[in-house]
């Protein structure tokens, strides 16, 4: 069998832990937190010490030496101190401490990259201490016995032993047995009250041939629909999503009526508030799962068919501040759609074009190119006053996106993006290959690269 692409992929399964196993995972997660908080305190203390020394006029060379922020450096510091800081250290796997130290190394790197402009996107704050109550318990294993049992219903992890899966791991097991996958790490974590194990796996994939390698498709994410295609197809939201969203709204109202914590008065939350909060978190997770599942089915299908797929580069972080639930779900789905398409198009030998954030895909008439000055979000139908075209708002936007890629690939003028809504002619511009924030190799600090999405083209205004 020919191997065309080697990719890093995640397989995630729900777990059924026994109370004893749950305690073991929690104590490992706690150990990771202790290492994280200890190392963070050390880093901060050294920074403060050096600042104080500088204020006394001590020369740079005479200052207390900085401690390294890389994972190996933090690990060395921890290993030198663990007997004193955590005399119980031998009770937990070294991987537990490594999980915490790795998280800190990444956090420090993100902060410094963000400060020096190496990292795009929103400013990243300096890492803060982790609290037992507020952090998500997790532990990651990178070495030792990590395997899926032949029955495909159990996994074996170092120290934790044999854990029962809530669902079959056959998809991963098949690949492991065929020798086309190697497990690089396994992370056990609790998401919204439910335990999962996520395997980071290096997979040899056979590159598929596209059904329509030269076809271009524009995809727009809708509020009422899961997605809208430039072919005019409106894809409905997954079944039960509406019900799940309604449940979120109801639980959010209920939570607001309970007695929550208050920092100023030091008031503790009531038990009923805690319960309502857990229920709301689970409901939110269900909405996200339904949506993600629907998007996975969609993106798998699209990426195996079209040679070029165009989506918009929206300011997802900014949009997520919108308080309307439906809007927020759609926006979150947008980020997910782009992420999935980025790697799935790469697996299939196609490519993803991301239109510039300022390209007025909604405001432009897909028939004659007239750009409207204004288009309210409530206007669900696009009516062109120049040529009289009437079309669903999202289909119109999707068609414009598809047209953008056609120009990018056929004409020598390059792809296009008008800045601002009053631009009627389309200026030419170069096609830039850009690495998006979050897709950069994270392997610098850790032992395992994470979130390995692909590079993709970005159409840019000049
Ligand atoms: Zn028109």
GROMACS .gro file of C-alpha atoms and ligand atoms in nm:
model
  463
    1UNK     CA    1   0.000   0.000   0.000
    2UNK     CA    2   0.136   0.338  -0.095
    3UNK     CA    3   0.171   0.591   0.180
    4UNK     CA    4   0.111   0.942   0.063
    5UNK     CA    5   0.064   1.149   0.372
    6UNK     CA    6   0.180   1.101   0.727
    7UNK     CA    7  -0.036   1.305   0.959
    8UNK     CA    8  -0.085   1.351   1.330
    9UNK     CA    9  -0.439   1.276   1.422
   10UNK     CA   10  -0.637   1.255   1.743
   11UNK     CA   11  -0.870   0.975   1.844
   12UNK     CA   12  -1.091   1.047   2.140
   13UNK     CA   13  -1.303   0.800   2.332
   14UNK     CA   14  -1.532   0.833   2.632
   15UNK     CA   15  -1.423   0.636   2.938
   16UNK     CA   16  -1.610   0.451   3.210
   17UNK     CA   17  -1.378   0.488   3.507
   18UNK     CA   18  -1.426   0.306   3.833
   19UNK     CA   19  -1.422   0.530   4.144
   20UNK     CA   20  -1.075   0.402   4.222
   21UNK     CA   21  -0.943   0.480   3.875
   22UNK     CA   22  -1.103   0.821   3.893
   23UNK     CA   23  -0.918   0.891   4.217
   24UNK     CA   24  -0.594   0.776   4.056
   25UNK     CA   25  -0.642   1.009   3.758
   26UNK     CA   26  -0.735   1.298   3.984
   27UNK     CA   27  -0.426   1.247   4.197
   28UNK     CA   28  -0.209   1.246   3.885
   29UNK     CA   29  -0.377   1.562   3.762
   30UNK     CA   30  -0.321   1.715   4.105
   31UNK     CA   31   0.047   1.621   4.091
   32UNK     CA   32   0.077   1.794   3.755
   33UNK     CA   33  -0.083   2.103   3.903
   34UNK     CA   34   0.159   2.102   4.196
   35UNK     CA   35   0.457   2.090   3.958
   36UNK     CA   36   0.304   2.363   3.742
   37UNK     CA   37   0.235   2.596   4.032
   38UNK     CA   38   0.573   2.532   4.193
   39UNK     CA   39   0.762   2.604   3.869
   40UNK     CA   40   0.552   2.914   3.800
   41UNK     CA   41   0.626   3.045   4.148
   42UNK     CA   42   0.998   2.985   4.088
   43UNK     CA   43   0.990   3.166   3.753
   44UNK     CA   44   0.810   3.463   3.908
   45UNK     CA   45   1.038   3.473   4.211
   46UNK     CA   46   1.348   3.483   3.991
   47UNK     CA   47   1.200   3.762   3.777
   48UNK     CA   48   1.120   3.967   4.088
   49UNK     CA   49   1.458   3.897   4.242
   50UNK     CA   50   1.636   4.018   3.930
   51UNK     CA   51   1.421   4.329   3.912
   52UNK     CA   52   1.505   4.408   4.275
   53UNK     CA   53   1.876   4.349   4.218
   54UNK     CA   54   1.871   4.577   3.915
   55UNK     CA   55   1.715   4.850   4.125
   56UNK     CA   56   2.012   4.828   4.364
   57UNK     CA   57   2.241   4.885   4.067
   58UNK     CA   58   2.383   4.533   4.043
   59UNK     CA   59   2.540   4.469   3.702
   60UNK     CA   60   2.362   4.234   3.459
   61UNK     CA   61   2.632   3.973   3.501
   62UNK     CA   62   2.591   3.974   3.878
   63UNK     CA   63   2.218   3.912   3.877
   64UNK     CA   64   2.056   3.591   3.995
   65UNK     CA   65   2.060   3.368   3.685
   66UNK     CA   66   1.729   3.325   3.502
   67UNK     CA   67   1.583   2.979   3.509
   68UNK     CA   68   1.511   2.835   3.169
   69UNK     CA   69   1.154   2.840   3.042
   70UNK     CA   70   1.188   2.537   2.820
   71UNK     CA   71   1.040   2.205   2.924
   72UNK     CA   72   1.379   2.035   2.979
   73UNK     CA   73   1.497   2.326   3.193
   74UNK     CA   74   1.178   2.328   3.401
   75UNK     CA   75   1.202   1.952   3.437
   76UNK     CA   76   1.561   1.976   3.563
   77UNK     CA   77   1.459   2.238   3.818
   78UNK     CA   78   1.165   2.025   3.930
   79UNK     CA   79   1.369   1.707   3.961
   80UNK     CA   80   1.621   1.890   4.178
   81UNK     CA   81   1.348   2.016   4.408
   82UNK     CA   82   1.080   1.747   4.407
   83UNK     CA   83   1.206   1.560   4.714
   84UNK     CA   84   1.149   1.869   4.920
   85UNK     CA   85   0.843   2.015   4.748
   86UNK     CA   86   0.656   1.689   4.699
   87UNK     CA   87   0.795   1.408   4.917
   88UNK     CA   88   0.518   1.188   4.779
   89UNK     CA   89   0.643   1.232   4.422
   90UNK     CA   90   0.717   0.861   4.371
   91UNK     CA   91   0.348   0.777   4.411
   92UNK     CA   92   0.268   0.940   4.077
   93UNK     CA   93   0.400   0.874   3.731
   94UNK     CA   94   0.666   1.122   3.619
   95UNK     CA   95   0.435   1.189   3.327
   96UNK     CA   96   0.198   1.365   3.565
   97UNK     CA   97   0.460   1.625   3.658
   98UNK     CA   98   0.563   1.647   3.298
   99UNK     CA   99   0.205   1.733   3.196
  100UNK     CA  100   0.205   2.029   3.433
  101UNK     CA  101   0.554   2.150   3.341
  102UNK     CA  102   0.480   2.119   2.971
  103UNK     CA  103   0.164   2.329   3.012
  104UNK     CA  104   0.373   2.596   3.186
  105UNK     CA  105   0.646   2.589   2.920
  106UNK     CA  106   0.384   2.637   2.650
  107UNK     CA  107   0.214   2.914   2.844
  108UNK     CA  108   0.540   3.102   2.895
  109UNK     CA  109   0.633   3.061   2.530
  110UNK     CA  110   0.293   3.185   2.413
  111UNK     CA  111   0.325   3.486   2.638
  112UNK     CA  112   0.675   3.578   2.517
  113UNK     CA  113   0.590   3.510   2.150
  114UNK     CA  114   0.281   3.725   2.183
  115UNK     CA  115   0.481   4.004   2.344
  116UNK     CA  116   0.753   4.002   2.083
  117UNK     CA  117   0.503   3.983   1.798
  118UNK     CA  118   0.605   3.632   1.691
  119UNK     CA  119   0.256   3.511   1.762
  120UNK     CA  120  -0.044   3.665   1.588
  121UNK     CA  121  -0.387   3.703   1.738
  122UNK     CA  122  -0.506   3.831   2.067
  123UNK     CA  123  -0.254   3.919   2.337
  124UNK     CA  124  -0.166   3.624   2.556
  125UNK     CA  125  -0.139   3.698   2.927
  126UNK     CA  126   0.133   3.574   3.161
  127UNK     CA  127   0.048   3.226   3.293
  128UNK     CA  128  -0.149   3.223   3.616
  129UNK     CA  129  -0.163   2.971   3.898
  130UNK     CA  130  -0.397   2.676   3.857
  131UNK     CA  131  -0.664   2.616   4.117
  132UNK     CA  132  -0.799   2.277   4.207
  133UNK     CA  133  -1.155   2.390   4.162
  134UNK     CA  134  -1.127   2.581   3.840
  135UNK     CA  135  -0.885   2.379   3.627
  136UNK     CA  136  -0.975   2.084   3.407
  137UNK     CA  137  -0.812   1.771   3.546
  138UNK     CA  138  -0.593   1.602   3.287
  139UNK     CA  139  -0.282   1.389   3.261
  140UNK     CA  140  -0.084   1.299   2.952
  141UNK     CA  141   0.129   0.990   2.901
  142UNK     CA  142   0.397   0.988   2.634
  143UNK     CA  143   0.599   0.682   2.729
  144UNK     CA  144   0.542   0.338   2.875
  145UNK     CA  145   0.271   0.085   2.806
  146UNK     CA  146   0.003   0.264   2.607
  147UNK     CA  147  -0.217   0.033   2.407
  148UNK     CA  148  -0.566  -0.063   2.299
  149UNK     CA  149  -0.669  -0.409   2.418
  150UNK     CA  150  -0.761  -0.669   2.152
  151UNK     CA  151  -1.126  -0.654   2.262
  152UNK     CA  152  -1.122  -0.285   2.159
  153UNK     CA  153  -1.322  -0.201   2.468
  154UNK     CA  154  -1.031  -0.134   2.702
  155UNK     CA  155  -0.713   0.069   2.694
  156UNK     CA  156  -0.400   0.022   2.903
  157UNK     CA  157  -0.213   0.323   3.035
  158UNK     CA  158   0.095   0.341   3.260
  159UNK     CA  159   0.014   0.345   3.633
  160UNK     CA  160  -0.361   0.369   3.569
  161UNK     CA  161  -0.380   0.019   3.425
  162UNK     CA  162  -0.671  -0.117   3.228
  163UNK     CA  163  -0.948   0.139   3.169
  164UNK     CA  164  -1.287   0.056   3.026
  165UNK     CA  165  -1.400   0.250   2.722
  166UNK     CA  166  -1.754   0.368   2.690
  167UNK     CA  167  -1.741   0.314   2.314
  168UNK     CA  168  -1.550   0.084   2.083
  169UNK     CA  169  -1.203   0.189   1.975
  170UNK     CA  170  -1.225  -0.015   1.656
  171UNK     CA  171  -1.131   0.272   1.425
  172UNK     CA  172  -0.802   0.323   1.601
  173UNK     CA  173  -0.747  -0.049   1.668
  174UNK     CA  174  -0.782  -0.135   1.300
  175UNK     CA  175  -0.512   0.112   1.209
  176UNK     CA  176  -0.284  -0.004   1.488
  177UNK     CA  177  -0.323  -0.366   1.386
  178UNK     CA  178  -0.256  -0.283   1.021
  179UNK     CA  179   0.059  -0.098   1.125
  180UNK     CA  180  -0.051   0.232   0.974
  181UNK     CA  181  -0.070   0.413   1.307
  182UNK     CA  182   0.158   0.472   1.606
  183UNK     CA  183   0.038   0.613   1.934
  184UNK     CA  184   0.248   0.910   2.041
  185UNK     CA  185   0.062   1.002   2.356
  186UNK     CA  186  -0.257   0.948   2.550
  187UNK     CA  187  -0.432   1.215   2.753
  188UNK     CA  188  -0.700   1.143   3.009
  189UNK     CA  189  -0.914   1.442   3.093
  190UNK     CA  190  -1.254   1.538   3.223
  191UNK     CA  191  -1.462   1.753   2.990
  192UNK     CA  192  -1.794   1.880   3.120
  193UNK     CA  193  -1.813   1.609   3.383
  194UNK     CA  194  -1.726   1.323   3.151
  195UNK     CA  195  -1.394   1.136   3.128
  196UNK     CA  196  -1.224   1.091   2.793
  197UNK     CA  197  -0.899   0.951   2.666
  198UNK     CA  198  -0.751   1.121   2.361
  199UNK     CA  199  -0.474   0.949   2.169
  200UNK     CA  200  -0.236   1.154   1.960
  201UNK     CA  201  -0.154   0.921   1.676
  202UNK     CA  202   0.081   0.936   1.382
  203UNK     CA  203  -0.115   0.794   1.091
  204UNK     CA  204  -0.007   0.694   0.742
  205UNK     CA  205  -0.291   0.788   0.516
  206UNK     CA  206  -0.337   0.692   0.156
  207UNK     CA  207  -0.405   1.008  -0.033
  208UNK     CA  208  -0.743   0.980  -0.195
  209UNK     CA  209  -0.825   1.096  -0.540
  210UNK     CA  210  -1.073   1.376  -0.551
  211UNK     CA  211  -1.404   1.322  -0.719
  212UNK     CA  212  -1.389   1.667  -0.880
  213UNK     CA  213  -1.032   1.799  -0.859
  214UNK     CA  214  -1.102   2.114  -1.059
  215UNK     CA  215  -1.430   2.208  -0.896
  216UNK     CA  216  -1.445   2.506  -0.662
  217UNK     CA  217  -1.686   2.530  -0.374
  218UNK     CA  218  -1.767   2.822  -0.147
  219UNK     CA  219  -1.890   2.739   0.203
  220UNK     CA  220  -2.059   2.980   0.439
  221UNK     CA  221  -2.166   2.898   0.791
  222UNK     CA  222  -2.518   2.999   0.876
  223UNK     CA  223  -2.719   3.061   1.189
  224UNK     CA  224  -3.027   2.877   1.071
  225UNK     CA  225  -2.831   2.618   0.877
  226UNK     CA  226  -2.522   2.416   0.948
  227UNK     CA  227  -2.367   2.544   0.626
  228UNK     CA  228  -2.462   2.695   0.292
  229UNK     CA  229  -2.285   2.591  -0.027
  230UNK     CA  230  -2.225   2.797  -0.339
  231UNK     CA  231  -2.412   2.527  -0.531
  232UNK     CA  232  -2.724   2.662  -0.361
  233UNK     CA  233  -2.756   2.374  -0.117
  234UNK     CA  234  -2.868   2.466   0.232
  235UNK     CA  235  -2.748   2.202   0.474
  236UNK     CA  236  -2.970   2.170   0.780
  237UNK     CA  237  -2.845   2.169   1.135
  238UNK     CA  238  -2.804   1.825   1.294
  239UNK     CA  239  -3.116   1.681   1.444
  240UNK     CA  240  -3.168   1.756   1.813
  241UNK     CA  241  -2.944   2.064   1.799
  242UNK     CA  242  -3.245   2.290   1.846
  243UNK     CA  243  -3.359   2.091   2.150
  244UNK     CA  244  -3.012   2.097   2.297
  245UNK     CA  245  -2.981   2.472   2.245
  246UNK     CA  246  -3.319   2.529   2.410
  247UNK     CA  247  -3.201   2.327   2.707
  248UNK     CA  248  -2.892   2.545   2.735
  249UNK     CA  249  -3.107   2.857   2.745
  250UNK     CA  250  -3.331   2.708   3.014
  251UNK     CA  251  -3.040   2.593   3.230
  252UNK     CA  252  -2.865   2.929   3.193
  253UNK     CA  253  -3.178   3.101   3.326
  254UNK     CA  254  -3.195   2.854   3.612
  255UNK     CA  255  -2.830   2.913   3.702
  256UNK     CA  256  -2.885   3.288   3.713
  257UNK     CA  257  -3.154   3.241   3.977
  258UNK     CA  258  -2.929   3.037   4.207
  259UNK     CA  259  -2.693   3.179   4.466
  260UNK     CA  260  -2.355   3.190   4.297
  261UNK     CA  261  -2.012   3.269   4.438
  262UNK     CA  262  -1.924   3.630   4.510
  263UNK     CA  263  -1.560   3.730   4.530
  264UNK     CA  264  -1.616   4.064   4.701
  265UNK     CA  265  -1.823   3.932   4.988
  266UNK     CA  266  -1.649   3.593   4.982
  267UNK     CA  267  -1.983   3.420   4.950
  268UNK     CA  268  -1.965   3.051   4.869
  269UNK     CA  269  -2.187   2.918   4.590
  270UNK     CA  270  -2.488   2.713   4.696
  271UNK     CA  271  -2.505   2.345   4.620
  272UNK     CA  272  -2.798   2.410   4.389
  273UNK     CA  273  -2.587   2.663   4.200
  274UNK     CA  274  -2.307   2.409   4.167
  275UNK     CA  275  -2.549   2.149   4.036
  276UNK     CA  276  -2.703   2.392   3.788
  277UNK     CA  277  -2.355   2.491   3.671
  278UNK     CA  278  -2.263   2.127   3.605
  279UNK     CA  279  -2.586   2.071   3.416
  280UNK     CA  280  -2.529   2.380   3.205
  281UNK     CA  281  -2.172   2.273   3.123
  282UNK     CA  282  -2.297   1.933   3.012
  283UNK     CA  283  -2.570   2.090   2.798
  284UNK     CA  284  -2.315   2.321   2.636
  285UNK     CA  285  -2.090   2.026   2.565
  286UNK     CA  286  -2.380   1.841   2.404
  287UNK     CA  287  -2.455   2.132   2.171
  288UNK     CA  288  -2.088   2.152   2.074
  289UNK     CA  289  -2.073   1.775   2.017
  290UNK     CA  290  -2.381   1.768   1.796
  291UNK     CA  291  -2.253   2.056   1.592
  292UNK     CA  292  -1.901   1.913   1.561
  293UNK     CA  293  -2.036   1.576   1.460
  294UNK     CA  294  -2.248   1.734   1.186
  295UNK     CA  295  -1.951   1.935   1.063
  296UNK     CA  296  -1.726   1.629   1.055
  297UNK     CA  297  -1.968   1.444   0.829
  298UNK     CA  298  -1.998   1.749   0.607
  299UNK     CA  299  -1.628   1.833   0.580
  300UNK     CA  300  -1.531   1.471   0.511
  301UNK     CA  301  -1.773   1.467   0.221
  302UNK     CA  302  -1.674   1.806   0.081
  303UNK     CA  303  -1.299   1.754   0.116
  304UNK     CA  304  -1.317   1.425  -0.073
  305UNK     CA  305  -1.507   1.585  -0.359
  306UNK     CA  306  -1.387   1.938  -0.435
  307UNK     CA  307  -1.036   2.038  -0.536
  308UNK     CA  308  -1.071   2.387  -0.394
  309UNK     CA  309  -1.284   2.499  -0.105
  310UNK     CA  310  -1.319   2.862  -0.006
  311UNK     CA  311  -1.422   2.990   0.335
  312UNK     CA  312  -1.412   3.329   0.496
  313UNK     CA  313  -1.155   3.433   0.751
  314UNK     CA  314  -1.380   3.565   1.023
  315UNK     CA  315  -1.276   3.717   1.349
  316UNK     CA  316  -1.403   3.425   1.551
  317UNK     CA  317  -1.263   3.548   1.881
  318UNK     CA  318  -1.443   3.878   1.835
  319UNK     CA  319  -1.768   3.721   1.724
  320UNK     CA  320  -1.782   3.484   2.017
  321UNK     CA  321  -1.853   3.782   2.238
  322UNK     CA  322  -2.197   3.802   2.080
  323UNK     CA  323  -2.443   3.705   2.348
  324UNK     CA  324  -2.710   3.555   2.125
  325UNK     CA  325  -2.683   3.181   2.171
  326UNK     CA  326  -2.767   3.082   1.813
  327UNK     CA  327  -2.509   3.326   1.679
  328UNK     CA  328  -2.249   3.202   1.922
  329UNK     CA  329  -2.306   2.841   1.826
  330UNK     CA  330  -2.278   2.926   1.456
  331UNK     CA  331  -1.959   3.124   1.516
  332UNK     CA  332  -1.802   2.843   1.714
  333UNK     CA  333  -1.903   2.610   1.432
  334UNK     CA  334  -1.727   2.837   1.190
  335UNK     CA  335  -1.390   2.800   1.358
  336UNK     CA  336  -1.447   2.426   1.370
  337UNK     CA  337  -1.542   2.409   1.002
  338UNK     CA  338  -1.227   2.590   0.897
  339UNK     CA  339  -1.009   2.377   1.121
  340UNK     CA  340  -1.154   2.053   0.986
  341UNK     CA  341  -1.140   2.164   0.624
  342UNK     CA  342  -0.779   2.275   0.664
  343UNK     CA  343  -0.653   1.927   0.742
  344UNK     CA  344  -0.905   1.724   0.548
  345UNK     CA  345  -0.842   1.908   0.220
  346UNK     CA  346  -0.471   1.845   0.275
  347UNK     CA  347  -0.528   1.473   0.334
  348UNK     CA  348  -0.724   1.453   0.013
  349UNK     CA  349  -0.487   1.653  -0.201
  350UNK     CA  350  -0.718   1.950  -0.234
  351UNK     CA  351  -0.669   2.293  -0.089
  352UNK     CA  352  -0.846   2.545   0.122
  353UNK     CA  353  -0.858   2.911   0.034
  354UNK     CA  354  -0.935   3.151   0.314
  355UNK     CA  355  -1.082   3.478   0.194
  356UNK     CA  356  -0.970   3.796   0.357
  357UNK     CA  357  -1.163   3.905   0.663
  358UNK     CA  358  -1.267   4.227   0.488
  359UNK     CA  359  -1.384   4.070   0.166
  360UNK     CA  360  -1.752   4.172   0.147
  361UNK     CA  361  -1.889   3.830   0.053
  362UNK     CA  362  -2.233   3.901   0.196
  363UNK     CA  363  -2.268   4.251   0.054
  364UNK     CA  364  -2.155   4.175  -0.302
  365UNK     CA  365  -2.400   4.069  -0.571
  366UNK     CA  366  -2.281   3.733  -0.703
  367UNK     CA  367  -2.436   3.806  -1.043
  368UNK     CA  368  -2.311   4.154  -1.134
  369UNK     CA  369  -2.055   4.240  -0.864
  370UNK     CA  370  -2.230   4.546  -0.723
  371UNK     CA  371  -2.140   4.597  -0.359
  372UNK     CA  372  -2.401   4.722  -0.119
  373UNK     CA  373  -2.302   4.983   0.138
  374UNK     CA  374  -2.513   4.821   0.404
  375UNK     CA  375  -2.676   4.486   0.464
  376UNK     CA  376  -2.846   4.430   0.796
  377UNK     CA  377  -2.793   4.090   0.956
  378UNK     CA  378  -3.172   4.050   0.968
  379UNK     CA  379  -3.200   4.068   0.587
  380UNK     CA  380  -3.204   3.702   0.498
  381UNK     CA  381  -3.248   3.759   0.124
  382UNK     CA  382  -3.007   3.946  -0.099
  383UNK     CA  383  -3.184   4.171  -0.349
  384UNK     CA  384  -2.963   4.351  -0.599
  385UNK     CA  385  -3.082   4.697  -0.698
  386UNK     CA  386  -2.857   4.702  -1.007
  387UNK     CA  387  -2.942   4.376  -1.180
  388UNK     CA  388  -3.244   4.269  -0.982
  389UNK     CA  389  -3.106   3.937  -0.864
  390UNK     CA  390  -3.285   3.787  -0.564
  391UNK     CA  391  -3.105   3.511  -0.374
  392UNK     CA  392  -3.073   3.367  -0.026
  393UNK     CA  393  -2.822   3.577   0.165
  394UNK     CA  394  -2.591   3.289   0.255
  395UNK     CA  395  -2.603   3.127  -0.090
  396UNK     CA  396  -2.503   3.461  -0.238
  397UNK     CA  397  -2.210   3.484   0.004
  398UNK     CA  398  -2.102   3.127  -0.072
  399UNK     CA  399  -2.110   3.198  -0.448
  400UNK     CA  400  -1.890   3.503  -0.404
  401UNK     CA  401  -1.640   3.294  -0.212
  402UNK     CA  402  -1.630   3.034  -0.487
  403UNK     CA  403  -1.584   3.308  -0.749
  404UNK     CA  404  -1.291   3.441  -0.550
  405UNK     CA  405  -1.103   3.113  -0.580
  406UNK     CA  406  -1.182   3.084  -0.952
  407UNK     CA  407  -1.014   3.417  -1.007
  408UNK     CA  408  -0.727   3.311  -0.788
  409UNK     CA  409  -0.657   2.996  -0.985
  410UNK     CA  410  -0.744   3.097  -1.342
  411UNK     CA  411  -0.662   3.464  -1.393
  412UNK     CA  412  -0.305   3.582  -1.360
  413UNK     CA  413  -0.423   3.879  -1.160
  414UNK     CA  414  -0.439   3.678  -0.841
  415UNK     CA  415  -0.707   3.660  -0.581
  416UNK     CA  416  -0.903   3.944  -0.466
  417UNK     CA  417  -1.041   4.113  -0.166
  418UNK     CA  418  -1.192   4.453  -0.146
  419UNK     CA  419  -1.128   4.642   0.173
  420UNK     CA  420  -1.447   4.805   0.286
  421UNK     CA  421  -1.792   4.778   0.145
  422UNK     CA  422  -1.790   5.066  -0.102
  423UNK     CA  423  -1.525   4.913  -0.325
  424UNK     CA  424  -1.677   4.809  -0.656
  425UNK     CA  425  -1.377   4.705  -0.861
  426UNK     CA  426  -1.165   4.426  -0.731
  427UNK     CA  427  -0.799   4.501  -0.681
  428UNK     CA  428  -0.544   4.232  -0.757
  429UNK     CA  429  -0.317   4.090  -0.492
  430UNK     CA  430  -0.072   3.814  -0.425
  431UNK     CA  431  -0.157   3.476  -0.289
  432UNK     CA  432   0.024   3.440   0.036
  433UNK     CA  433   0.090   3.119   0.215
  434UNK     CA  434   0.047   3.195   0.576
  435UNK     CA  435   0.071   2.999   0.893
  436UNK     CA  436  -0.227   3.079   1.109
  437UNK     CA  437  -0.195   3.128   1.483
  438UNK     CA  438  -0.244   2.804   1.660
  439UNK     CA  439  -0.118   2.594   1.376
  440UNK     CA  440   0.245   2.665   1.441
  441UNK     CA  441   0.455   2.377   1.552
  442UNK     CA  442   0.408   2.348   1.922
  443UNK     CA  443   0.675   2.080   1.942
  444UNK     CA  444   0.930   2.333   2.060
  445UNK     CA  445   0.825   2.306   2.418
  446UNK     CA  446   0.659   1.971   2.430
  447UNK     CA  447   0.741   1.621   2.333
  448UNK     CA  448   0.439   1.586   2.109
  449UNK     CA  449   0.325   1.829   1.842
  450UNK     CA  450  -0.033   1.930   1.904
  451UNK     CA  451  -0.313   2.059   1.690
  452UNK     CA  452  -0.131   1.981   1.368
  453UNK     CA  453  -0.349   2.151   1.114
  454UNK     CA  454  -0.220   2.239   0.775
  455UNK     CA  455  -0.076   2.546   0.616
  456UNK     CA  456  -0.320   2.697   0.382
  457UNK     CA  457  -0.352   2.972   0.138
  458UNK     CA  458  -0.470   3.308   0.244
  459UNK     CA  459  -0.604   3.551  -0.006
  460UNK     CA  460  -0.504   3.894   0.092
  461UNK     CA  461  -0.568   4.249  -0.010
  462UNK     CA  462  -0.251   4.440  -0.077
  463LIG    ZN1  463  -2.652   4.247  -0.921
   0.00000   0.00000   0.00000
